[in-house]
Amino acid sequence: MWERLPQLVAYGLVSGSVITLGAIGLSLTYSILKFANFAHGDLMTTGAYIACGFLLLFRFLGVLGGRFGKLSFGPAMIPAFLLALAGTAILAILIDRLVYRRLRRARPVMRLMASVGVAFVLRNVILFSAGADPYYYSRKIQRAIYILGVKLKADQLFIIGLAAVLVVFLHLFLSYTKVGKAMRAMADNPELAQVTGINTERIIAWTWGIGAALAAAGGILAGIENKLITPELGWQALLPLFAAVILGGIGSPYGAMAGGMLIGMAEEVSTAFVSTAYKPAIAFGILVLMLILRPQGLFGRR
Amino acid sequence: MDTVVGVLNYLVFFSITAGIYAVLTLGLNIQWGYTGLFNIGVAGFYAIGAYTSALLAGPPPGTLDWRVFGGWMLPFPVGLLGSALVSAILALFIGWITIRLREDYLAIATIGIAEVLRLIIKNEAWLTNGVWGIKNIPSPLFPTIQRGVAGFLSAHPGLPDWARRLLEGTYNWFYLALVLAFLLVLYWLLERILRSPWGRVLRAIREDEVAAAAQGKNVAAFKLQAFVLGAALMGMAGSLYAHYARFLSVEKFEPFYGTFIVWVMLVAGGSGNNKGAILGAFLIWGLWAATDFLTGYLPFTDVQASALRIVLVGLILIAILILRPRGLLGEEKFVSRMLR
């Protein structure tokens, strides 16, 4: 059992990367908009489906064919990926304008409730237009490569790499740009931020855009890893996402990153001991333990 | 005459389901409407109630059954009370962990427990028969009533066809009466409880926790009591469902049917108002049934039609939250008789 540990940890890094991307966006909107967005998982699904739509379109047009080396996808993925990120970001900003903006003055829990409604609408619009059957990103069987005694597919290395790059970008954005600093200020104290002349509506739009784009990236990477996507993708990711956010401490993007990796690893390593069917239950178990022992999260402040 | 009988039979069937939903909505109203506890794991308590009742008052494992446990065929009231008890214990456990924390943590914890329960129902076939579900759950007094009806029908062979069809549905009329009686007693009890000093504390906590605590009220204890009471009702709704449907499977406890539509019912009727909760349950279930007829005329697949209906329900919730957050009836005013 223990000899499989390095392999499972490697798989944990892969699923942790996907969870991290979703969790960072969830944590950002959580801390700046002050509510738990239950539709965040469905933004992941939306991104995955938009990308899939463009992949199918490019295949139909016969452009951008071929594959990158040992990866399961080719040049078509680049525009599909970028368009999906942009599309999901625009959608999230639009939903904010239509729904959450009208509830800004209401109690936060009202926005939470509205987000549950948004989640069901998004998922079922996807179900309506794409059907319940899975869509395949790729049907090719990939050969694994051996690195340091563990076997991973080229796709999985790509997932870890891309997630890392995105996280570094986000770090630079939050630390050095004016918008990033304003976002952090708003998370700390929205009234104070407004008094210092920060245009809060603009920052809220940025927050939705970035959070949704990261979610879309997570959704697409989940599609690459699983080869297929279903309308349930985001819903199934929701518990691990919240577990990661709470583990890391709400409002801390770096905490969400650490939380995402820990949850990913815990889920994969647990498969050595319990049935894989209970993967989401593992995430939930950690979440409950965290709520009992340290509700502010590993890196959070009270 | 045939259509009239058909419509009547359908109305009975419809009202039983709506009545069971009304029990769920009343349970949620104690938690959310009166105390402000955000439970989006209603399906979990509903499911555990249904399965507990099937375990206690259900049939023993059959030949093609994976269950190795339960099915003691105890009387229906034992199942009903047992489901309330087990659901309450589960709520006590979740509440104990989360009730002191922020309200969104309760939401996450409840949605999590509902999902984990769904995984358990799906995977632990020794207990729940997994995806095959539990069949032949007995309905209370079913054999007695069926025998009576059969006896009456054979004694009166001259009855017209429509009368026969009407009489054959007698059992559903009985079950409807049972559900409505349960609902009525429940409504009466809740109105009494929530007007008592205990109910007043709940509303005080909902409005301002700190102020309630400053008045010397043990906020966490009151919240926990309200959470457990609401969950017990949800468990009983599960039992009522199990003995009516006679078949349980995991799909019936999906987040939409088990949780989301209950929320929409409560918000539409008016949270904090028990009449509103019942009205919302019948209204939204009516809308759900009506859209089933309407989408039948549209050129969509079954999957598309149901997705479209769920989108509609979701949009209704969002529209109510934005346009009329107090729902149809709004919260009932509780003022002293002196001020009225």
Coordinates of N, CA and C in Angstrom, one line a residue, chain A residues 43-204:
Chain A
L43 N -19.4 27.8 -13.0 CA -18.6 28.6 -13.9 C -17.5 27.7 -14.5
M44 N -17.0 26.8 -13.7 CA -16.0 25.8 -14.2 C -16.6 25.0 -15.3
T45 N -17.8 24.5 -15.1 CA -18.5 23.8 -16.2 C -18.6 24.6 -17.4
T46 N -19.1 25.9 -17.2 CA -19.3 26.8 -18.3 C -18.0 26.9 -19.2
G47 N -16.9 27.2 -18.5 CA -15.7 27.3 -19.2 C -15.3 26.1 -20.0
A48 N -15.5 24.9 -19.3 CA -15.1 23.7 -20.0 C -16.0 23.4 -21.2
Y49 N -17.3 23.8 -21.2 CA -18.1 23.6 -22.3 C -17.9 24.6 -23.4
I50 N -17.6 25.9 -23.1 CA -17.2 26.9 -24.1 C -16.0 26.4 -24.9
A51 N -15.0 26.0 -24.1 CA -13.8 25.5 -24.8 C -14.1 24.3 -25.7
C52 N -14.9 23.4 -25.2 CA -15.3 22.2 -26.0 C -16.0 22.7 -27.3
G53 N -16.9 23.6 -27.1 CA -17.6 24.1 -28.3 C -16.6 24.7 -29.4
F54 N -15.6 25.4 -28.9 CA -14.7 26.0 -29.9 C -13.8 24.9 -30.5
L55 N -13.4 23.9 -29.7 CA -12.6 22.8 -30.2 C -13.4 22.0 -31.3
L56 N -14.7 21.8 -31.0 CA -15.5 21.2 -32.0 C -15.7 22.0 -33.3
L57 N -15.8 23.3 -33.1 CA -15.9 24.3 -34.2 C -14.6 24.2 -35.1
F58 N -13.5 24.3 -34.4 CA -12.2 24.3 -35.2 C -12.1 22.9 -35.9
R59 N -12.5 21.8 -35.3 CA -12.4 20.5 -35.9 C -13.3 20.5 -37.1
F60 N -14.5 21.1 -37.0 CA -15.5 21.1 -38.1 C -14.9 21.9 -39.2
L61 N -14.3 23.1 -38.9 CA -13.7 23.9 -40.0 C -12.4 23.4 -40.5
G62 N -11.8 22.4 -39.8 CA -10.6 21.8 -40.3 C -9.4 22.6 -40.1
V63 N -9.4 23.5 -39.2 CA -8.3 24.4 -38.9 C -7.6 24.0 -37.6
L64 N -6.3 24.4 -37.5 CA -5.6 24.2 -36.2 C -5.6 22.8 -35.8
G65 N -5.4 21.9 -36.7 CA -5.3 20.4 -36.4 C -4.0 20.1 -35.8
G66 N -3.8 18.8 -35.6 CA -2.5 18.3 -35.0 C -2.4 18.3 -33.5
R67 N -1.3 17.8 -33.0 CA -1.2 17.7 -31.6 C 0.2 18.2 -31.2
F68 N 0.3 18.7 -30.0 CA 1.6 19.1 -29.5 C 2.3 17.9 -28.9
G69 N 3.4 17.4 -29.5 CA 4.2 16.4 -29.0 C 3.4 15.2 -28.4
K70 N 3.6 15.0 -27.1 CA 2.9 13.9 -26.5 C 1.6 14.3 -25.8
L71 N 1.2 15.6 -26.0 CA 0.0 16.0 -25.3 C -1.2 15.5 -26.1
S72 N -2.4 15.5 -25.5 CA -3.6 15.0 -26.2 C -4.3 16.1 -27.0
F73 N -3.8 17.3 -27.0 CA -4.4 18.4 -27.7 C -3.4 19.1 -28.6
G74 N -3.9 20.0 -29.5 CA -3.0 20.7 -30.4 C -3.2 22.2 -30.4
P75 N -2.8 22.8 -31.4 CA -2.9 24.3 -31.5 C -4.3 24.8 -31.3
A76 N -5.3 24.0 -31.6 CA -6.7 24.4 -31.5 C -7.0 24.8 -30.0
M77 N -6.3 24.2 -29.1 CA -6.6 24.4 -27.7 C -6.3 25.8 -27.3
I78 N -5.3 26.4 -27.9 CA -4.9 27.8 -27.4 C -6.0 28.8 -27.6
P79 N -6.5 29.0 -28.8 CA -7.6 30.0 -28.9 C -8.9 29.5 -28.1
A80 N -9.1 28.2 -28.1 CA -10.3 27.7 -27.4 C -10.2 28.0 -25.9
F81 N -9.0 27.8 -25.4 CA -8.8 28.1 -24.0 C -9.0 29.6 -23.7
L82 N -8.3 30.4 -24.5 CA -8.4 31.9 -24.2 C -9.8 32.4 -24.4
L83 N -10.5 31.9 -25.4 CA -11.9 32.4 -25.7 C -12.8 31.9 -24.5
A84 N -12.6 30.7 -24.0 CA -13.4 30.2 -22.9 C -13.2 31.0 -21.7
L85 N -11.9 31.4 -21.4 CA -11.7 32.2 -20.2 C -12.4 33.5 -20.3
A86 N -12.2 34.1 -21.5 CA -12.9 35.5 -21.7 C -14.4 35.3 -21.7
G87 N -14.9 34.3 -22.3 CA -16.4 34.1 -22.3 C -16.9 34.0 -20.9
T88 N -16.3 33.1 -20.1 CA -16.8 32.9 -18.8 C -16.7 34.1 -17.9
A89 N -15.6 34.9 -18.1 CA -15.4 36.1 -17.4 C -16.5 37.1 -17.7
I90 N -16.8 37.2 -19.0 CA -17.9 38.2 -19.4 C -19.2 37.7 -18.8
L91 N -19.4 36.4 -18.9 CA -20.7 35.9 -18.4 C -20.8 36.2 -16.9
A92 N -19.7 36.0 -16.1 CA -19.8 36.2 -14.7 C -20.1 37.7 -14.4
I93 N -19.5 38.6 -15.2 CA -19.7 40.0 -14.9 C -21.1 40.4 -15.3
L94 N -21.6 39.7 -16.3 CA -23.0 40.0 -16.7 C -24.0 39.5 -15.7
I95 N -23.7 38.3 -15.1 CA -24.6 37.8 -14.0 C -24.6 38.7 -12.8
D96 N -23.4 39.3 -12.6 CA -23.3 40.2 -11.4 C -24.1 41.4 -11.7
R97 N -24.1 42.0 -12.9 CA -24.9 43.1 -13.3 C -26.4 42.8 -13.1
L98 N -26.8 41.7 -13.6 CA -28.2 41.3 -13.6 C -28.7 40.9 -12.3
V99 N -27.9 40.2 -11.5 CA -28.4 39.6 -10.3 C -27.8 40.2 -9.0
Y100 N -26.5 40.0 -8.8 CA -25.9 40.3 -7.5 C -25.9 41.8 -7.3
R101 N -25.8 42.6 -8.3 CA -25.7 44.1 -8.1 C -27.0 44.6 -7.5
R102 N -28.1 43.9 -7.8 CA -29.4 44.4 -7.3 C -29.5 43.9 -5.8
L103 N -28.6 43.0 -5.4 CA -28.7 42.5 -4.0 C -27.5 43.0 -3.2
R104 N -26.8 44.0 -3.7 CA -25.6 44.5 -2.9 C -26.0 45.0 -1.5
R105 N -27.1 45.6 -1.4 CA -27.5 46.2 -0.1 C -28.2 45.1 0.8
A106 N -28.6 44.0 0.2 CA -29.3 43.0 1.0 C -28.3 42.3 1.8
R107 N -28.8 41.5 2.8 CA -27.9 40.7 3.6 C -27.1 39.7 2.7
P108 N -25.8 39.4 3.1 CA -25.0 38.5 2.3 C -25.6 37.2 2.0
V109 N -26.4 36.7 2.9 CA -27.0 35.4 2.8 C -28.0 35.4 1.6
M110 N -28.6 36.6 1.3 CA -29.5 36.7 0.1 C -28.7 36.4 -1.2
R111 N -27.5 37.0 -1.2 CA -26.7 36.7 -2.4 C -26.3 35.3 -2.5
L112 N -26.0 34.7 -1.3 CA -25.7 33.2 -1.3 C -26.9 32.5 -1.9
M113 N -28.1 32.8 -1.5 CA -29.3 32.1 -2.0 C -29.5 32.3 -3.5
A114 N -29.3 33.6 -3.9 CA -29.4 33.9 -5.3 C -28.3 33.0 -6.1
S115 N -27.1 32.8 -5.5 CA -26.1 32.1 -6.2 C -26.5 30.6 -6.4
V116 N -27.3 30.1 -5.4 CA -27.8 28.7 -5.6 C -28.7 28.7 -6.8
G117 N -29.5 29.8 -6.9 CA -30.4 29.8 -8.1 C -29.6 29.9 -9.4
V118 N -28.6 30.8 -9.4 CA -27.8 31.0 -10.6 C -27.1 29.6 -10.9
A119 N -26.7 28.9 -9.9 CA -26.0 27.6 -10.1 C -26.9 26.7 -10.9
F120 N -28.2 26.6 -10.4 CA -29.1 25.7 -11.1 C -29.4 26.2 -12.5
V121 N -29.5 27.5 -12.7 CA -29.8 28.0 -14.1 C -28.7 27.7 -15.0
L122 N -27.4 28.0 -14.6 CA -26.3 27.7 -15.4 C -26.2 26.3 -15.8
R123 N -26.3 25.4 -14.8 CA -26.1 24.0 -15.1 C -27.2 23.4 -16.0
N124 N -28.4 23.9 -15.9 CA -29.5 23.4 -16.7 C -29.5 24.1 -18.1
V125 N -29.0 25.3 -18.2 CA -28.8 25.8 -19.5 C -27.8 25.0 -20.3
I126 N -26.7 24.6 -19.6 CA -25.8 23.7 -20.3 C -26.4 22.4 -20.6
L127 N -27.1 21.8 -19.7 CA -27.8 20.5 -19.9 C -28.8 20.6 -21.0
F128 N -29.5 21.7 -21.1 CA -30.4 21.9 -22.2 C -29.8 22.0 -23.5
S129 N -28.7 22.7 -23.6 CA -28.1 22.9 -24.9 C -27.1 21.8 -25.3
A130 N -26.5 21.2 -24.3 CA -25.5 20.1 -24.7 C -25.9 18.7 -24.4
G131 N -27.0 18.6 -23.6 CA -27.4 17.2 -23.3 C -26.7 16.6 -22.1
A132 N -27.2 15.5 -21.6 CA -26.6 14.9 -20.4 C -25.4 14.0 -20.8
D133 N -25.3 13.6 -22.0 CA -24.2 12.7 -22.4 C -22.8 13.5 -22.3
P134 N -21.8 12.8 -22.0 CA -20.5 13.5 -21.9 C -20.0 13.9 -23.3
Y135 N -19.2 15.0 -23.2 CA -18.4 15.4 -24.4 C -17.0 15.1 -24.2
Y136 N -16.3 14.6 -25.3 CA -15.0 14.2 -25.2 C -14.0 15.2 -25.7
Y137 N -13.0 15.6 -24.8 CA -11.9 16.4 -25.3 C -11.0 15.7 -26.2
S138 N -10.8 14.4 -25.9 CA -9.9 13.6 -26.7 C -10.3 12.1 -26.3
R139 N -10.1 11.3 -27.3 CA -10.4 9.9 -27.1 C -9.2 9.0 -27.2
K140 N -8.0 9.7 -27.4 CA -6.8 9.0 -27.6 C -6.3 8.4 -26.3
I141 N -5.7 7.2 -26.3 CA -5.0 6.7 -25.1 C -3.6 7.3 -25.1
Q142 N -3.2 7.8 -24.0 CA -1.9 8.4 -23.9 C -0.9 7.5 -23.2
R143 N 0.3 7.5 -23.6 CA 1.3 6.7 -22.9 C 1.9 7.5 -21.7
A144 N 2.2 6.9 -20.6 CA 2.7 7.6 -19.5 C 4.2 7.7 -19.6
I145 N 4.8 8.8 -19.0 CA 6.2 9.0 -18.9 C 6.6 8.7 -17.5
Y146 N 7.8 8.2 -17.3 CA 8.3 8.0 -15.9 C 9.2 9.1 -15.5
I147 N 8.9 9.7 -14.4 CA 9.7 10.7 -13.8 C 9.9 10.4 -12.3
L148 N 11.1 10.3 -11.9 CA 11.4 10.0 -10.5 C 10.6 8.9 -9.9
G149 N 10.5 7.9 -10.7 CA 9.8 6.7 -10.2 C 8.3 6.7 -10.2
V150 N 7.7 7.9 -10.6 CA 6.2 7.9 -10.8 C 5.9 8.1 -12.2
K151 N 4.7 7.5 -12.6 CA 4.3 7.6 -14.0 C 3.2 8.7 -14.1
L152 N 3.4 9.6 -15.0 CA 2.5 10.6 -15.3 C 2.3 10.8 -16.8
K153 N 1.1 11.2 -17.2 CA 1.0 11.5 -18.6 C 1.4 12.9 -18.9
A154 N 1.8 13.1 -20.2 CA 2.2 14.5 -20.6 C 1.2 15.5 -20.2
D155 N -0.1 15.1 -20.4 CA -1.2 16.1 -20.1 C -1.2 16.5 -18.6
Q156 N -0.9 15.5 -17.8 CA -0.9 15.8 -16.3 C 0.2 16.7 -15.9
L157 N 1.4 16.6 -16.6 CA 2.5 17.5 -16.3 C 2.1 18.9 -16.8
F158 N 1.4 18.9 -18.0 CA 1.0 20.2 -18.5 C 0.0 20.9 -17.5
I159 N -0.9 20.1 -16.9 CA -1.9 20.7 -16.0 C -1.2 21.3 -14.8
I160 N -0.2 20.6 -14.2 CA 0.5 21.1 -13.1 C 1.2 22.4 -13.5
G161 N 1.9 22.3 -14.6 CA 2.7 23.5 -15.1 C 1.8 24.7 -15.3
L162 N 0.7 24.5 -16.0 CA -0.2 25.7 -16.4 C -0.8 26.3 -15.1
A163 N -1.2 25.4 -14.2 CA -1.8 25.9 -12.9 C -0.8 26.7 -12.2
A164 N 0.5 26.2 -12.2 CA 1.5 27.0 -11.5 C 1.7 28.3 -12.1
V165 N 1.8 28.4 -13.5 CA 2.0 29.6 -14.2 C 0.9 30.6 -13.8
L166 N -0.4 30.1 -13.9 CA -1.5 31.0 -13.6 C -1.5 31.6 -12.2
V167 N -1.1 30.7 -11.3 CA -1.0 31.1 -9.9 C 0.1 32.2 -9.7
V168 N 1.2 32.0 -10.4 CA 2.3 33.0 -10.3 C 1.8 34.4 -10.9
F169 N 1.1 34.3 -12.0 CA 0.5 35.5 -12.7 C -0.4 36.2 -11.7
L170 N -1.2 35.4 -11.0 CA -2.2 36.0 -10.1 C -1.5 36.7 -9.0
H171 N -0.4 36.0 -8.5 CA 0.3 36.6 -7.4 C 0.9 37.9 -7.8
L172 N 1.5 38.0 -9.0 CA 2.1 39.2 -9.5 C 1.0 40.3 -9.7
F173 N -0.1 39.9 -10.2 CA -1.2 40.8 -10.4 C -1.7 41.4 -9.1
L174 N -1.9 40.5 -8.1 CA -2.4 41.1 -6.8 C -1.3 41.9 -6.1
S175 N -0.1 41.6 -6.3 CA 1.0 42.3 -5.5 C 1.4 43.6 -6.2
Y176 N 1.4 43.7 -7.5 CA 2.0 44.8 -8.1 C 1.1 45.7 -9.0
T177 N -0.1 45.3 -9.3 CA -0.9 46.2 -10.1 C -1.8 47.0 -9.2
K178 N -2.3 48.1 -9.8 CA -3.1 49.0 -9.0 C -4.5 48.2 -8.7
V179 N -5.0 47.6 -9.7 CA -6.3 46.8 -9.5 C -6.1 45.8 -8.5
G180 N -5.0 45.1 -8.5 CA -4.7 44.0 -7.6 C -4.7 44.5 -6.2
K181 N -4.0 45.6 -6.0 CA -3.9 46.2 -4.7 C -5.3 46.7 -4.2
A182 N -6.0 47.3 -5.1 CA -7.4 47.7 -4.7 C -8.2 46.5 -4.3
M183 N -8.1 45.4 -5.0 CA -8.8 44.2 -4.6 C -8.5 43.8 -3.2
R184 N -7.2 43.8 -2.9 CA -6.9 43.4 -1.5 C -7.4 44.4 -0.5
A185 N -7.4 45.6 -0.9 CA -7.9 46.7 0.1 C -9.4 46.4 0.3
M186 N -10.1 46.1 -0.8 CA -11.5 45.9 -0.6 C -11.8 44.7 0.2
A187 N -11.0 43.7 0.1 CA -11.2 42.5 0.9 C -11.0 42.8 2.3
D188 N -10.1 43.7 2.6 CA -9.8 44.0 4.0 C -10.9 44.9 4.6
N189 N -11.3 45.9 3.9 CA -12.2 46.8 4.4 C -12.9 47.6 3.3
P190 N -14.1 47.2 2.9 CA -14.7 47.8 1.7 C -15.0 49.3 1.9
E191 N -15.5 49.7 3.1 CA -15.8 51.1 3.3 C -14.6 52.0 3.2
L192 N -13.5 51.5 3.9 CA -12.3 52.3 3.8 C -11.7 52.4 2.4
A193 N -11.9 51.3 1.7 CA -11.4 51.3 0.3 C -12.2 52.3 -0.5
Q194 N -13.5 52.4 -0.3 CA -14.3 53.4 -1.1 C -13.9 54.8 -0.7
V195 N -13.6 55.0 0.6 CA -13.3 56.3 1.0 C -12.0 56.8 0.4
T196 N -11.0 55.9 0.2 CA -9.8 56.2 -0.4 C -9.9 56.4 -1.9
G197 N -11.1 56.4 -2.5 CA -11.3 56.7 -3.9 C -11.2 55.5 -4.8
I198 N -11.3 54.3 -4.2 CA -11.3 53.1 -5.1 C -12.8 53.0 -5.7
N199 N -12.8 52.8 -7.0 CA -14.1 52.6 -7.6 C -14.6 51.1 -7.4
T200 N -15.4 50.9 -6.4 CA -15.7 49.6 -5.9 C -16.4 48.8 -7.0
E201 N -17.3 49.4 -7.7 CA -18.0 48.6 -8.8 C -17.0 48.1 -9.8
R202 N -16.0 48.9 -10.2 CA -15.0 48.4 -11.1 C -14.2 47.3 -10.6
I203 N -13.9 47.4 -9.3 CA -13.1 46.3 -8.7 C -13.9 45.0 -8.6
I204 N -15.2 45.2 -8.3 CA -16.1 44.0 -8.2 C -16.1 43.3 -9.6

